Amino acid sequence: MSGSTFGKILTVTTWGESHGQGVGAVVDGCPAGLEISEEYIQSFLDRRKPGQSEFATKRNEADAVKILSGVFEGKTTGTPISLVVYNTSQISKDYSNIKDVYRPGHADYTFSKKYGIRDYRGGGRSSGRETIGRVAAGAIAMRILEQFGIEIFAYVTQIGDIKADPQKFDKEEIRKNPLCMPDREAYVKASDYLKGLMEEKDSSGAKVECIVKGMPAGVGETVFDKLDARLAYAIMSIGAVKGVEIGDGFDVVNSRGSENNDEFYMSGDEVKKKTNHSGGILGGMSDGSDIVLRAAFKPTPSIYRKQSTVTEDGKEVEIEIKGRHDPIIAPRAVVVVEAMTALTIADLLLLDRSKDIY
Amino acid sequence: MSGSTFGKILTVTTWGESHGQGVGAVVDGCPAGLEISEEYIQSFLDRRKPGQSEFATKRNEADAVKILSGVFEGKTTGTPISLVVYNTSQISKDYSNIKDVYRPGHADYTFSKKYGIRDYRGGGRSSGRETIGRVAAGAIAMRILEQFGIEIFAYVTQIGDIKADPQKFDKEEIRKNPLCMPDREAYVKASDYLKGLMEEKDSSGAKVECIVKGMPAGVGETVFDKLDARLAYAIMSIGAVKGVEIGDGFDVVNSRGSENNDEFYMSGDEVKKKTNHSGGILGGMSDGSDIVLRAAFKPTPSIYRKQSTVTEDGKEVEIEIKGRHDPIIAPRAVVVVEAMTALTIADLLLLDRSKDIY
Amino acid sequence: MSGSTFGKILTVTTWGESHGQGVGAVVDGCPAGLEISEEYIQSFLDRRKPGQSEFATKRNEADAVKILSGVFEGKTTGTPISLVVYNTSQISKDYSNIKDVYRPGHADYTFSKKYGIRDYRGGGRSSGRETIGRVAAGAIAMRILEQFGIEIFAYVTQIGDIKADPQKFDKEEIRKNPLCMPDREAYVKASDYLKGLMEEKDSSGAKVECIVKGMPAGVGETVFDKLDARLAYAIMSIGAVKGVEIGDGFDVVNSRGSENNDEFYMSGDEVKKKTNHSGGILGGMSDGSDIVLRAAFKPTPSIYRKQSTVTEDGKEVEIEIKGRHDPIIAPRAVVVVEAMTALTIADLLLLDRSKDIY
Amino acid sequence: MSGSTFGKILTVTTWGESHGQGVGAVVDGCPAGLEISEEYIQSFLDRRKPGQSEFATKRNEADAVKILSGVFEGKTTGTPISLVVYNTSQISKDYSNIKDVYRPGHADYTFSKKYGIRDYRGGGRSSGRETIGRVAAGAIAMRILEQFGIEIFAYVTQIGDIKADPQKFDKEEIRKNPLCMPDREAYVKASDYLKGLMEEKDSSGAKVECIVKGMPAGVGETVFDKLDARLAYAIMSIGAVKGVEIGDGFDVVNSRGSENNDEFYMSGDEVKKKTNHSGGILGGMSDGSDIVLRAAFKPTPSIYRKQSTVTEDGKEVEIEIKGRHDPIIAPRAVVVVEAMTALTIADLLLLDRSKDIY
């Protein structure tokens, strides 16, 4: 495969399979002098760890990150930062029932068609463990963004048809409930909904929203490397994401110019917008308002129900996927959305510095 | 700016301002031996031309493409193909009313913040004319895809709250009505809706759907350069797009694993899927089904209504934007969506050939 | 083909065949606000023009550059700068004698093997006219470097075995003689040598040296994108170059550590080097001394002598190449070496700005 | 820093400091199905290991490579291959004498100017240990090249003024003597020369030549990404290289067109060249002859002699560099030259496959 490197100036190259030696990332282009420690990165990784609630798998993955290079006496030196999480709990189990079978909703079939060979253990490269490298790298991007006073946070706004009420948005609540919803009432309902699905051996999709605060205006490139285009690329590259929107997103279809245009006004010396239908991006560049993006996560494809499928040698069979599966992907992916957003914005911010040469 | 080049193997670099000397594109990495003529490319450009209906501006833009290099005796030689459309009808008019003013919903403000200088004539680089280079390059990508038996077509599925009925889908109809809708009844309703908006000096958003038929399985790279991620990047880079979805898109939020998983079955020797919720992409690779993507286009930001805004030197003013504006962007963007889809898929297909070395 | 784009932040994409519609370049990533005019760029192009001396072809190429985009009211706007030189004097002549024949020392054979098709008129894409795009883009890079107080100039130091004497180096002389040598005596000798070769229907190789003054320390990336590596790439990409060296170059083979190491000393507050064996680059980064590089240009492969070769369909034949050929490539390539050096350094300088975020 | 990734399709990203946790590489874009084992890669690494002769440092570096991903059941799966060599023998010693001092000929000064911070232990990122990642990745590239019947080997042709005699070229001899010279007599002389230098606490430069056999014609891209340009970039990116040449290299300066042109002839059905002055590359593409390149390696900058230099805080001092230093770099760099050549050619070969779509 190709395309395991993300970014232009701040780049991250990820590697690793679910049941290989480990998963990791190499972050290049990070400015020197930033404080980075294993503890700091671990705090991000811990948010995507399994086994933390009834809605997450019970695997006891330590997921302890090691920094192998690029940090000296607690600070980045400007050289590539190599990060690794060794696989410790991926016990060799019996894969005979899925080894030759294409699980519906998974990449087994496409992987076989592309390469002719695949590491069938736990999804291999297409496992959710692949996001560990993204999150570790995203933690470094966040450190860069701190220098610019930029803050990023994401949360789950919808599970099934249960929506968080924007009027009841409570940022503190996000980290208090295992579904990362910013509205406790919605969480309670969603929790019941998921329990019902688990009994039915089923899973649910969800919507994640991400906010970027403190964004300076003018970041992003005007044509192909628009800030929104790069964000769409970053977010859609997360496994299970089937849709991305910025600002009003798909609601613009049913909107009018007179509603959708954000009028400008002066707030002291500063240009401000009366509304933020644009989601903080105009013409591919940040407009100084909060960036607002949303991602649609499909339901976990691994379900306990019996499903029809085919084998590698073309036989129709039924499978029941054993093991431990989350009934929902989104809560553990919240930190992944934040990480990909941070990597995108940090990259374009660093690129933006090249324009000012006087 | 940066980021005016799209693609990794088949690359396109676009340039040009609305009221400069012209707009163009350089296509590199195109295989040799393909038949390409100005007439062929022109047939694509003509589909995005203004002045073709009551819903498109009346500007008499010839938009005649010239091939400056890379084609010899009617065939591509493998060298870069330089394409140009000279600006002929962009008569120098009086821009004094918008020269120093940030039009709401446009890139004027962000452009000023980024560069400190901008070509205010007709939107400059952020004009819709920028898409000419994309469409011309897309025509070349389509030629490559023909070799693989791949077909791409797009259409408008929704304008305001008027939706084309999938049951009445008529591919022939798409090119028969000026709104590019595949359902004549929906077109008639949407037409009335738009006329009403025009009277109200307003504009509408719309949804565009694009289908890729004949796609082989296994195209796309597994992690960052997933086929869907690259498509999201390509489509979101089109001005006015605020959302992109693949397959069931945002509907997955309210779906279950048991519904969303597409079960596999055998059709003779071939692996097929019973449904196509995935939109033809699994694990970032094509799965052999039709690729289905959708884009949300915001309403034309240039409206005749009076709007509040500010000037470059910080004064609050009201503007009325003169000139000719389409009440809707999407119909002229249909061919742009096709072009960006073609460029993305051709690029990943060519990349895919590198994997087979035996 | 691929690889028609050079650079990472400041990029140039070139296109065009010798006898097509024209040759050109698109420069992306150029900061806004720089003064650029057609006259300014033309002054660089005029230095590579043919027909200026007895050692250059008499073709009357106007080579007049047009700026098609990216410059507004005399200044760069930050958007891509499209530059074109239309081919005007490439009169359609009879190519029947070389159309199917592989000229020795030329790219005819390799081009045929790679693409199966080629534009045989005047070398097509492999013509020396391809360098027009490089020089035009290099002029823009020079404007960027001026902001940093950086100056670049090149000259011919050796033709056959006639060497310019470093003791007699006279910078003014470089532009006074048509061989661009910095030592008048050497020029006179080389001139006689070349006249003799012309009588023998032969051609000569030459060495070009390039100096970069005013270079700040620390530019260049430590591992693969070392400043010297990127310069070697840039210079070796010029047709006819067969060798590149930095500082002492190949003389280091016969040197010792005690000689080759440049000792540091203090000059007031500044760190200086007693010598400059390194050619201004240590560990891939500029060390604050002048950058010194050298390129070896092979003799013009087009000679009037009869040569043995083969045809496309495998017949052994003898050819005499008609037309006008320079007996030496290097003097007209001096400005190309400067251009590629400027593009490389400007790109790395802009990249270097991304590292300072505090 | 940036630029730690090399290649376009077959990419390698390296990381690691001399005295950090380890050094490594991530290889992406490698086709699936190739046999790769730790033993195989180790056999390449062992050739650059120190402590193997009297001319190489006595450090007992195990340099044992581990494959962390991308290989399953002995074969590549198409996913990124993560390779690591943990630093085991880099015992923490006293660096107080060089910690604040800029060693002449080293990157200490430039590193400090660029980043303001540096890992001074053993050269940090600029250590020769950085080449471990290159060699490990190069071993994988060699596996790809085997599929195409391509062989690459390099050797030392000159040390000081002692040259291997091309008439006495003995390929077997290269791996028999610790200086990797293909001529035993030259080796014996060079050996004496080096012993003398060691007594004088000095070091020597050297020249390395690399041959690529079995190269198909037409590989390389015509303008910037010429095969020779990419090779020059690859080879010059190796620390200590100050010059690169292809074919006749700098000798072309004193050559004539009638000598330098390689005439074509037919050998059965095949086009052949009577000579190989071009070094196997014409117009940036391989011409089917052996590729011949040469690199000039500077003398080891670490010498035991007292040298004048300055400290970070601007004091002039004298230093004697302790530790174990090789009196010559080139013999251990032979395998690095091979690796960089292999990576370059494999990358362009894979790219070349994208051109054939019929």
mmCIF file of N, CA and C in Angstrom, chain B residues 9-48:
data_model
loop_
_atom_site.group_PDB
_atom_site.id
_atom_site.type_symbol
_atom_site.label_atom_id
_atom_site.label_comp_id
_atom_site.label_asym_id
_atom_site.label_seq_id
_atom_site.Cartn_x
_atom_site.Cartn_y
_atom_site.Cartn_z
ATOM 1 N N ILE B 9 0.121 10.761 -8.877
ATOM 2 C CA ILE B 9 0.717 10.248 -10.110
ATOM 3 C C ILE B 9 0.133 11.009 -11.291
ATOM 4 N N LEU B 10 -1.156 11.018 -11.387
ATOM 5 C CA LEU B 10 -1.826 11.883 -12.352
ATOM 6 C C LEU B 10 -2.074 13.190 -11.610
ATOM 7 N N THR B 11 -1.291 14.205 -11.928
ATOM 8 C CA THR B 11 -1.435 15.461 -11.190
ATOM 9 C C THR B 11 -2.021 16.541 -12.088
ATOM 10 N N VAL B 12 -2.755 17.456 -11.458
ATOM 11 C CA VAL B 12 -3.221 18.626 -12.186
ATOM 12 C C VAL B 12 -2.890 19.863 -11.367
ATOM 13 N N THR B 13 -2.291 20.827 -12.031
ATOM 14 C CA THR B 13 -1.955 22.101 -11.409
ATOM 15 C C THR B 13 -2.802 23.167 -12.092
ATOM 16 N N THR B 14 -3.620 23.865 -11.328
ATOM 17 C CA THR B 14 -4.463 24.874 -11.969
ATOM 18 C C THR B 14 -4.001 26.280 -11.611
ATOM 19 N N TRP B 15 -4.384 27.222 -12.441
ATOM 20 C CA TRP B 15 -3.985 28.617 -12.247
ATOM 21 C C TRP B 15 -5.037 29.512 -12.870
ATOM 22 N N GLY B 16 -5.009 30.768 -12.530
ATOM 23 C CA GLY B 16 -5.857 31.729 -13.223
ATOM 24 C C GLY B 16 -6.868 32.448 -12.373
ATOM 25 N N GLU B 17 -7.097 33.693 -12.739
ATOM 26 C CA GLU B 17 -8.079 34.524 -12.053
ATOM 27 C C GLU B 17 -9.223 34.827 -13.002
ATOM 28 N N SER B 18 -10.347 35.120 -12.411
ATOM 29 C CA SER B 18 -11.555 35.433 -13.159
ATOM 30 C C SER B 18 -11.322 36.501 -14.222
ATOM 31 N N HIS B 19 -10.595 37.551 -13.889
ATOM 32 C CA HIS B 19 -10.451 38.661 -14.818
ATOM 33 C C HIS B 19 -9.002 38.918 -15.216
ATOM 34 N N GLY B 20 -8.169 37.877 -15.104
ATOM 35 C CA GLY B 20 -6.796 37.993 -15.599
ATOM 36 C C GLY B 20 -6.762 37.587 -17.064
ATOM 37 N N GLN B 21 -5.616 37.090 -17.496
ATOM 38 C CA GLN B 21 -5.459 36.723 -18.901
ATOM 39 C C GLN B 21 -6.212 35.440 -19.267
ATOM 40 N N GLY B 22 -6.384 34.581 -18.295
ATOM 41 C CA GLY B 22 -7.082 33.328 -18.583
ATOM 42 C C GLY B 22 -7.001 32.408 -17.388
ATOM 43 N N VAL B 23 -7.525 31.224 -17.571
ATOM 44 C CA VAL B 23 -7.434 30.190 -16.541
ATOM 45 C C VAL B 23 -6.938 28.922 -17.239
ATOM 46 N N GLY B 24 -6.261 28.066 -16.489
ATOM 47 C CA GLY B 24 -5.728 26.885 -17.148
ATOM 48 C C GLY B 24 -5.313 25.812 -16.185
ATOM 49 N N ALA B 25 -4.759 24.759 -16.771
ATOM 50 C CA ALA B 25 -4.334 23.614 -15.989
ATOM 51 C C ALA B 25 -3.179 22.923 -16.702
ATOM 52 N N VAL B 26 -2.294 22.333 -15.921
ATOM 53 C CA VAL B 26 -1.256 21.476 -16.472
ATOM 54 C C VAL B 26 -1.490 20.082 -15.899
ATOM 55 N N VAL B 27 -1.683 19.111 -16.782
ATOM 56 C CA VAL B 27 -1.917 17.735 -16.356
ATOM 57 C C VAL B 27 -0.641 16.939 -16.593
ATOM 58 N N ASP B 28 -0.092 16.375 -15.531
ATOM 59 C CA ASP B 28 1.135 15.591 -15.650
ATOM 60 C C ASP B 28 0.833 14.145 -15.256
ATOM 61 N N GLY B 29 1.633 13.234 -15.765
ATOM 62 C CA GLY B 29 1.473 11.837 -15.389
ATOM 63 C C GLY B 29 0.432 11.107 -16.218
ATOM 64 N N CYS B 30 -0.044 11.745 -17.282
ATOM 65 C CA CYS B 30 -1.025 11.060 -18.134
ATOM 66 C C CYS B 30 -0.296 10.071 -19.043
ATOM 67 N N PRO B 31 -0.753 8.833 -19.091
ATOM 68 C CA PRO B 31 -0.117 7.853 -19.976
ATOM 69 C C PRO B 31 -0.133 8.313 -21.438
ATOM 70 N N ALA B 32 0.805 7.826 -22.197
ATOM 71 C CA ALA B 32 0.888 8.160 -23.619
ATOM 72 C C ALA B 32 -0.115 7.340 -24.421
ATOM 73 N N GLY B 33 -0.490 7.886 -25.597
ATOM 74 C CA GLY B 33 -1.278 7.114 -26.549
ATOM 75 C C GLY B 33 -2.779 7.309 -26.470
ATOM 76 N N LEU B 34 -3.240 8.203 -25.591
ATOM 77 C CA LEU B 34 -4.687 8.439 -25.491
ATOM 78 C C LEU B 34 -5.113 9.512 -26.490
ATOM 79 N N GLU B 35 -6.258 9.325 -27.118
ATOM 80 C CA GLU B 35 -6.774 10.333 -28.041
ATOM 81 C C GLU B 35 -7.382 11.501 -27.276
ATOM 82 N N ILE B 36 -6.833 12.648 -27.488
ATOM 83 C CA ILE B 36 -7.337 13.862 -26.829
ATOM 84 C C ILE B 36 -7.373 14.980 -27.869
ATOM 85 N N SER B 37 -8.479 15.663 -27.939
ATOM 86 C CA SER B 37 -8.568 16.810 -28.841
ATOM 87 C C SER B 37 -9.212 17.971 -28.104
ATOM 88 N N GLU B 38 -9.073 19.165 -28.672
ATOM 89 C CA GLU B 38 -9.720 20.322 -28.069
ATOM 90 C C GLU B 38 -11.239 20.141 -28.070
ATOM 91 N N GLU B 39 -11.755 19.540 -29.115
ATOM 92 C CA GLU B 39 -13.208 19.334 -29.204
ATOM 93 C C GLU B 39 -13.686 18.435 -28.063
ATOM 94 N N TYR B 40 -12.902 17.398 -27.816
ATOM 95 C CA TYR B 40 -13.274 16.473 -26.748
ATOM 96 C C TYR B 40 -13.347 17.196 -25.402
ATOM 97 N N ILE B 41 -12.309 17.941 -25.083
ATOM 98 C CA ILE B 41 -12.297 18.661 -23.800
ATOM 99 C C ILE B 41 -13.390 19.723 -23.772
ATOM 100 N N GLN B 42 -13.574 20.382 -24.914
ATOM 101 C CA GLN B 42 -14.594 21.428 -24.987
ATOM 102 C C GLN B 42 -15.980 20.893 -24.623
ATOM 103 N N SER B 43 -16.236 19.632 -24.991
ATOM 104 C CA SER B 43 -17.569 19.086 -24.719
ATOM 105 C C SER B 43 -17.837 19.013 -23.216
ATOM 106 N N PHE B 44 -16.782 18.873 -22.426
ATOM 107 C CA PHE B 44 -16.955 18.897 -20.972
ATOM 108 C C PHE B 44 -17.136 20.334 -20.481
ATOM 109 N N LEU B 45 -16.301 21.215 -21.005
ATOM 110 C CA LEU B 45 -16.362 22.613 -20.564
ATOM 111 C C LEU B 45 -17.719 23.231 -20.881
ATOM 112 N N ASP B 46 -18.281 22.834 -22.002
ATOM 113 C CA ASP B 46 -19.565 23.421 -22.393
ATOM 114 C C ASP B 46 -20.664 23.123 -21.378
ATOM 115 N N ARG B 47 -20.487 22.033 -20.654
ATOM 116 C CA ARG B 47 -21.502 21.691 -19.653
ATOM 117 C C ARG B 47 -21.452 22.605 -18.428
ATOM 118 N N ARG B 48 -20.339 23.277 -18.188
ATOM 119 C CA ARG B 48 -20.307 24.206 -17.058
ATOM 120 C C ARG B 48 -20.419 25.661 -17.509
#
